[in-house]
Coordinates of C-alpha atoms in Angstrom, one line a residue:
M1 CA 114.1 113.7 -48.9
L2 CA 115.4 114.4 -45.4
Q3 CA 119.1 115.1 -45.1
G4 CA 120.3 112.6 -42.6
V5 CA 118.2 109.9 -41.0
L6 CA 115.3 110.9 -38.7
H7 CA 115.2 108.1 -36.1
Y8 CA 112.2 107.0 -34.1
N9 CA 114.2 107.9 -31.0
S10 CA 117.3 110.1 -30.5
L11 CA 120.0 111.0 -28.0
K12 CA 119.9 114.7 -29.1
N13 CA 117.7 115.7 -26.2
L14 CA 120.4 114.6 -23.8
F15 CA 123.7 115.6 -25.4
V16 CA 122.7 119.1 -26.5
S17 CA 123.5 120.2 -22.9
S18 CA 124.3 117.4 -20.5
N19 CA 125.1 119.6 -17.5
C20 CA 127.0 116.6 -16.2
P21 CA 130.4 117.2 -14.7
W22 CA 131.6 113.7 -15.3
V23 CA 130.8 114.0 -19.0
E24 CA 132.4 117.4 -19.2
M25 CA 135.5 116.1 -17.4
L26 CA 135.8 113.0 -19.6
C27 CA 135.5 115.1 -22.8
R28 CA 138.5 117.3 -21.8
P29 CA 141.9 116.4 -23.4
G30 CA 143.9 114.2 -21.0
S31 CA 141.0 113.9 -18.6
L32 CA 141.2 110.1 -18.3
R33 CA 144.5 110.5 -16.5
R34 CA 142.8 112.4 -13.6
W35 CA 139.7 111.7 -11.5
P36 CA 138.1 114.4 -9.3
R37 CA 140.1 114.9 -6.1
S38 CA 137.2 115.9 -4.0
T39 CA 133.5 115.3 -3.5
E40 CA 132.7 118.8 -4.7
E41 CA 134.9 118.6 -7.8
G42 CA 133.3 115.3 -8.8
S43 CA 129.7 116.2 -8.5
R44 CA 129.3 120.0 -8.0
G45 CA 128.2 119.7 -4.4
S46 CA 126.3 116.4 -4.6
K47 CA 127.4 114.2 -1.7
R48 CA 128.8 110.9 -2.9
C49 CA 127.9 107.7 -1.0
K50 CA 130.7 105.5 0.3
G51 CA 129.0 102.1 0.3
P52 CA 129.1 99.1 -2.1
L53 CA 126.1 100.6 -3.9
G54 CA 127.1 104.3 -3.7
R55 CA 124.8 105.2 -6.5
P56 CA 121.5 104.5 -4.8
G57 CA 122.4 106.9 -2.0
L58 CA 123.4 109.5 -4.6
V59 CA 120.3 108.9 -6.6
R60 CA 118.2 109.1 -3.5
E61 CA 119.1 112.7 -3.0
K62 CA 118.2 113.7 -6.5
V63 CA 115.1 111.7 -7.5
P64 CA 111.8 113.5 -7.8
G65 CA 109.3 113.1 -5.0
G66 CA 106.8 110.2 -5.0
F67 CA 109.3 107.4 -5.5
P68 CA 109.8 104.7 -2.9
S69 CA 112.5 104.7 -0.3
H70 CA 114.6 101.9 -1.7
L71 CA 116.3 102.1 -5.1
V72 CA 118.8 99.6 -6.4
D73 CA 120.9 100.5 -9.5
C74 CA 121.5 97.8 -12.1
E75 CA 124.2 97.4 -14.7
P76 CA 125.4 96.2 -17.1
S77 CA 122.2 94.9 -18.5
G78 CA 119.8 97.4 -17.0
L79 CA 116.2 96.3 -17.1
P80 CA 117.0 92.5 -17.4
A81 CA 119.2 92.8 -14.3
A82 CA 116.5 94.7 -12.4
L83 CA 113.8 92.1 -13.3
H84 CA 116.2 89.3 -12.5
L85 CA 117.0 90.7 -9.0
S86 CA 113.3 91.3 -8.3
L87 CA 112.4 87.7 -9.1
V88 CA 115.4 86.4 -7.0
A89 CA 114.3 88.5 -4.1
L90 CA 110.8 87.0 -4.4
E91 CA 112.4 83.5 -4.5
V92 CA 110.9 82.7 -7.9
G93 CA 112.5 79.4 -9.1
P94 CA 112.0 76.0 -10.7
G95 CA 108.4 74.9 -10.7
D96 CA 107.0 78.4 -10.6
E97 CA 105.2 80.3 -13.3
V98 CA 105.3 84.1 -14.0
I99 CA 102.7 85.7 -16.2
T100 CA 103.6 88.5 -18.6
S101 CA 102.8 90.2 -21.9
P102 CA 103.8 88.6 -25.2
I103 CA 104.3 92.1 -26.7
T104 CA 107.5 93.2 -25.1
W105 CA 111.3 93.1 -25.5
P106 CA 112.6 89.5 -25.0
S107 CA 114.3 90.2 -21.7
T108 CA 111.0 90.5 -19.9
A109 CA 110.3 86.8 -20.5
N110 CA 113.9 85.6 -20.7
V111 CA 114.7 86.5 -17.1
I112 CA 111.9 84.3 -16.0
I113 CA 113.6 81.4 -17.6
H114 CA 116.9 82.4 -16.0
T115 CA 115.4 81.8 -12.6
G116 CA 114.3 78.3 -13.6
A117 CA 110.6 79.4 -13.7
T118 CA 108.3 79.2 -16.7
P119 CA 107.0 82.3 -18.6
V120 CA 103.3 82.3 -19.3
F121 CA 101.8 84.8 -21.7
A122 CA 98.5 86.6 -21.4
D123 CA 96.9 88.5 -24.4
L124 CA 96.6 92.3 -24.8
D125 CA 94.1 95.0 -24.5
P126 CA 94.1 96.1 -28.2
A127 CA 93.3 99.8 -27.2
T128 CA 96.5 100.2 -25.2
L129 CA 98.9 97.3 -26.1
N130 CA 99.1 96.6 -22.4
I131 CA 98.3 93.2 -20.8
D132 CA 94.6 92.4 -20.3
P133 CA 93.7 91.8 -16.6
E134 CA 91.0 89.3 -17.6
A135 CA 93.6 87.4 -19.6
I136 CA 95.9 87.4 -16.6
E137 CA 93.1 85.9 -14.5
A138 CA 92.5 83.2 -17.0
A139 CA 96.2 82.2 -17.1
I140 CA 96.7 81.7 -13.4
T141 CA 97.4 78.2 -12.1
E142 CA 98.5 76.8 -8.8
R143 CA 102.1 77.3 -9.9
T144 CA 101.8 81.1 -10.6
K145 CA 104.0 83.2 -8.4
A146 CA 104.1 86.6 -9.9
I147 CA 102.8 88.9 -12.7
I148 CA 105.0 91.2 -14.8
P149 CA 102.8 93.8 -16.5
V150 CA 104.6 95.9 -19.2
H151 CA 103.8 99.7 -19.4
M152 CA 103.9 99.7 -23.2
A153 CA 105.4 102.9 -24.7
G154 CA 105.1 104.5 -21.3
F155 CA 101.3 104.2 -20.9
P156 CA 100.4 102.8 -17.5
C157 CA 98.7 99.4 -17.3
D158 CA 95.4 99.0 -15.5
L159 CA 97.2 98.5 -12.1
D160 CA 94.0 98.6 -10.0
R161 CA 92.6 95.6 -11.8
I162 CA 96.0 93.8 -12.0
H163 CA 96.5 94.3 -8.3
A164 CA 93.0 93.0 -7.5
V165 CA 93.8 89.9 -9.5
A166 CA 97.2 89.5 -7.8
Q167 CA 95.8 90.0 -4.3
G168 CA 93.0 87.5 -4.9
H169 CA 95.6 84.8 -5.7
G170 CA 98.5 85.9 -3.4
L171 CA 100.8 86.9 -6.2
A172 CA 103.5 89.6 -6.4
V173 CA 103.5 92.3 -9.1
V174 CA 106.8 93.3 -10.7
E175 CA 106.2 96.2 -13.1
D176 CA 108.3 96.3 -16.3
A177 CA 108.6 100.1 -16.5
A178 CA 111.4 100.2 -19.1
H179 CA 109.3 102.7 -21.1
A180 CA 107.6 104.4 -18.1
L181 CA 110.0 106.6 -16.1
G182 CA 108.0 109.7 -15.3
A183 CA 104.6 108.2 -15.9
E184 CA 101.9 108.3 -13.2
Y185 CA 98.9 106.2 -12.3
K186 CA 96.0 108.0 -10.6
G187 CA 98.3 110.5 -8.9
E188 CA 101.1 108.0 -8.0
K189 CA 104.5 107.7 -9.7
I190 CA 105.1 104.5 -11.6
G191 CA 107.7 103.0 -9.2
A192 CA 105.8 103.6 -6.0
I193 CA 102.9 101.2 -6.4
S194 CA 103.8 97.6 -6.8
E195 CA 106.2 95.2 -4.9
F196 CA 108.9 96.0 -7.5
T197 CA 109.2 98.3 -10.4
C198 CA 112.0 98.0 -12.9
F199 CA 113.4 100.8 -15.1
S200 CA 115.7 101.0 -18.0
F201 CA 118.2 103.8 -18.8
Y202 CA 119.2 102.5 -22.2
P203 CA 120.3 105.3 -24.7
I204 CA 116.8 105.8 -26.3
K205 CA 114.9 105.9 -23.0
N206 CA 113.5 109.1 -21.5
I207 CA 116.8 109.5 -19.6
T208 CA 119.9 107.4 -20.1
T209 CA 123.0 106.2 -18.3
I210 CA 124.1 104.7 -21.7
E211 CA 123.4 101.2 -20.3
G212 CA 121.8 100.4 -16.9
G213 CA 118.6 100.6 -15.0
A214 CA 117.1 100.4 -11.5
L215 CA 114.6 98.6 -9.4
A216 CA 112.3 100.3 -6.9
T217 CA 110.6 98.8 -3.9
N218 CA 109.2 99.9 -0.5
N219 CA 110.2 96.6 1.1
A220 CA 113.5 97.0 2.9
E221 CA 114.2 93.2 3.2
W222 CA 113.7 92.7 -0.6
A223 CA 115.8 95.8 -1.3
E224 CA 118.7 94.4 0.8
T225 CA 118.4 91.0 -1.0
A226 CA 118.5 92.7 -4.3
R227 CA 121.6 94.8 -3.3
L228 CA 123.3 91.7 -2.0
Y229 CA 122.8 89.7 -5.2
S230 CA 123.7 92.8 -7.4
L231 CA 127.3 92.7 -6.3
H232 CA 128.5 89.1 -6.2
G233 CA 126.7 88.4 -3.0
I234 CA 129.4 89.9 -0.9
S235 CA 128.8 91.7 2.4
R236 CA 129.0 95.4 2.7
D237 CA 132.1 95.0 4.8
A238 CA 134.0 94.7 1.5
W239 CA 133.8 98.5 1.3
K240 CA 134.0 99.3 5.0
R241 CA 137.6 98.1 5.0
Y242 CA 138.5 101.5 3.5
Q243 CA 136.9 103.4 6.3
P244 CA 138.2 104.1 9.8
G245 CA 137.4 101.1 12.1
G246 CA 136.2 99.0 9.1
S247 CA 136.9 95.3 8.9
L248 CA 139.8 94.2 6.7
H249 CA 137.7 91.3 5.4
W250 CA 134.4 90.7 3.6
E251 CA 132.2 87.7 3.5
L252 CA 130.4 85.9 0.6
L253 CA 126.8 85.6 1.7
A254 CA 125.1 84.4 -1.6
P255 CA 126.1 83.4 -5.2
G256 CA 125.4 86.8 -6.6
F257 CA 125.8 88.6 -9.9
K258 CA 127.8 91.6 -11.2
Y259 CA 124.8 94.0 -11.7
N260 CA 126.0 97.2 -10.0
M261 CA 126.3 100.5 -11.8
S262 CA 129.4 102.7 -12.1
D263 CA 129.6 106.2 -10.6
V264 CA 130.1 107.8 -14.0
Q265 CA 126.9 106.3 -15.3
A266 CA 125.0 107.3 -12.2
S267 CA 126.2 110.9 -12.4
L268 CA 125.2 111.0 -16.1
G269 CA 121.7 109.9 -15.1
I270 CA 121.3 112.1 -12.0
H271 CA 122.0 115.3 -13.9
Q272 CA 119.2 114.5 -16.4
L273 CA 116.6 114.0 -13.7
P274 CA 115.8 117.8 -13.4
R275 CA 115.1 117.7 -17.2
L276 CA 112.9 114.6 -17.2
D277 CA 109.7 116.6 -17.3
S278 CA 110.9 118.7 -20.2
F279 CA 112.0 115.5 -22.1
I280 CA 108.6 114.0 -21.7
A281 CA 106.9 117.3 -22.7
T282 CA 108.8 117.3 -26.0
R283 CA 107.6 113.7 -26.7
R284 CA 104.0 114.7 -25.7
R285 CA 104.1 117.7 -28.0
H286 CA 105.1 115.4 -30.9
A287 CA 102.5 112.9 -30.0
E288 CA 99.8 115.5 -30.0
R289 CA 100.9 116.7 -33.5
Y290 CA 100.7 113.1 -34.8
R291 CA 97.2 112.6 -33.3
E292 CA 96.0 115.8 -35.0
A293 CA 97.5 114.7 -38.3
F294 CA 96.0 111.2 -38.1
A295 CA 92.6 112.1 -36.7
A296 CA 90.9 112.2 -40.1
L297 CA 92.7 109.1 -41.5
P298 CA 90.8 105.9 -40.7
E299 CA 93.6 104.0 -42.2
I300 CA 95.8 104.8 -39.2
E301 CA 95.0 103.7 -35.7
T302 CA 96.6 105.3 -32.7
F303 CA 96.9 104.2 -29.1
F304 CA 97.3 105.5 -25.5
P305 CA 94.8 108.3 -25.2
E306 CA 95.4 110.6 -22.3
A307 CA 93.0 109.6 -19.5
N308 CA 92.0 111.1 -16.2
G309 CA 94.6 110.2 -13.6
L310 CA 97.0 108.6 -16.1
L311 CA 100.2 110.4 -17.1
H312 CA 101.8 108.9 -20.2
A313 CA 105.7 109.0 -20.4
H314 CA 105.5 109.0 -24.2
H315 CA 108.6 106.9 -24.7
L316 CA 107.3 105.8 -28.1
F317 CA 104.6 106.9 -30.5
I318 CA 103.1 103.7 -32.0
I319 CA 100.5 103.5 -34.8
A320 CA 98.8 100.5 -36.4
L321 CA 97.7 100.2 -40.0
S322 CA 94.0 99.5 -40.2
N323 CA 93.2 96.0 -41.7
G324 CA 92.2 96.1 -45.4
M325 CA 92.2 99.8 -45.8
L326 CA 95.6 100.3 -47.5
N327 CA 97.3 98.8 -50.6
I328 CA 100.5 98.4 -48.6
D329 CA 101.4 96.4 -45.5
R330 CA 103.3 97.5 -42.5
D331 CA 106.7 96.4 -43.7
G332 CA 106.1 98.0 -47.1
L333 CA 105.4 101.3 -45.4
M334 CA 108.5 101.0 -43.3
E335 CA 110.6 100.5 -46.5
A336 CA 108.9 103.5 -48.1
L337 CA 109.7 105.7 -45.1
K338 CA 113.2 104.4 -45.0
A339 CA 113.7 105.5 -48.6
E340 CA 112.8 109.0 -47.3
N341 CA 115.5 108.7 -44.5
I342 CA 112.8 108.2 -41.9
A343 CA 113.7 105.4 -39.6
T344 CA 110.9 103.5 -37.8
G345 CA 110.7 100.5 -35.5
V346 CA 108.4 97.7 -34.5
H347 CA 107.6 97.5 -30.8
F348 CA 107.2 94.5 -30.8
R349 CA 106.5 91.3 -32.7
S350 CA 104.9 89.0 -30.2
L351 CA 107.3 86.6 -28.4
H352 CA 104.9 83.7 -28.8
I353 CA 105.7 83.7 -32.6
Q354 CA 109.4 83.9 -32.1
P355 CA 111.3 80.7 -32.8
Y356 CA 112.6 80.0 -29.3
Y357 CA 109.2 80.4 -27.5
R358 CA 107.3 78.8 -30.3
E359 CA 109.5 75.7 -30.3
T360 CA 110.3 75.5 -26.6
F361 CA 106.8 76.0 -25.2
G362 CA 104.7 74.8 -28.2
Y363 CA 102.9 78.2 -28.7
R364 CA 100.8 78.5 -31.8
P365 CA 100.1 81.8 -33.6
E366 CA 96.4 81.6 -32.8
D367 CA 97.0 81.2 -29.0
F368 CA 97.1 85.0 -28.6
P369 CA 95.1 86.4 -31.5
R370 CA 95.2 90.1 -30.4
A371 CA 99.0 90.0 -30.0
L372 CA 99.4 88.2 -33.3
D373 CA 97.2 90.8 -35.1
L374 CA 99.0 93.8 -33.7
S375 CA 102.4 92.2 -34.4
N376 CA 101.7 92.5 -38.1
R377 CA 100.3 96.1 -38.0
I378 CA 102.2 98.3 -35.5
L379 CA 105.2 100.5 -36.0
S380 CA 106.8 103.3 -34.1
L381 CA 107.4 106.8 -35.6
P382 CA 110.1 109.3 -34.7
S383 CA 109.2 111.1 -31.5
T384 CA 112.1 112.9 -29.8
R385 CA 113.7 115.4 -32.2
P386 CA 113.2 118.9 -30.6

């Protein structure tokens, strides 16, 4: 039996060596009584922005090439905030429908409801756990306004086909890339392709700001709307009052939210960016070992094969138990692994069988047969220990 629990995801790859001055400062005795006195002391030479969203400017200097020119940080809820701001910028509201995957974390569909719109599910491609473009096409109605594909476990969706469907019906694409920071689709970074892409920096993601996330877009008008709504809906003049010649007063321009990220969180994330490739390489190495071990076991199905032009972020390693080939079910296997101090997870049980969506929208288990089947067979194995 293992000594200590082996989790399916771990923070060890971050905190072995954070290289983050904010973390180092906050860990010193008495440090909370004193903040950095200068730009250089606070970020080791990184210029800090002075605006209401100082972090995007700081992040802009540090992000790898290939990302879009507009990044908006999101906190406290990270990905849900990013998705919500994206839909607000697209003016999604009551009477609209947004199509997404049923195999996802609840926030993907919940934020659609928060705008007053209706979430509509489309079934999966069973080889990738990603949304099936043909199922998207079949789910479109005159009320459909956007599509939210989910890059499951960090493996890119079929964006060419999804965009072809979207363009044919005049729809926007908002990528849920909670798992996919560092992934690429046919030579382009995930985050540089669709109208919006939303990332999560939750503790178990490929990099973390503990909580938080970001949205990416190449549309300056949408980015400005998202920034406005991310901080109460107040004008940038709220911060210019601290600068020479700045106005003493700010204006409320929209009924916004409190979704902005703190400098401490942003600094934590920025100093991990140079290590992102190495974090993903560790996960890829573990995935390859799993594939080799399971190759001769027909009882175990694996997903997300590396394909030409697709770079997997390897946030999770998910398997499925083959139907009728074992004398134990998925939950029984999880309990057996738990007894050996190996923690696993289920990503995810389909939302259409969850009580709220089943009772509110009248979904039946058989409405999405592939999502239902996989909900009962998939589990995630440990993937990040060095």
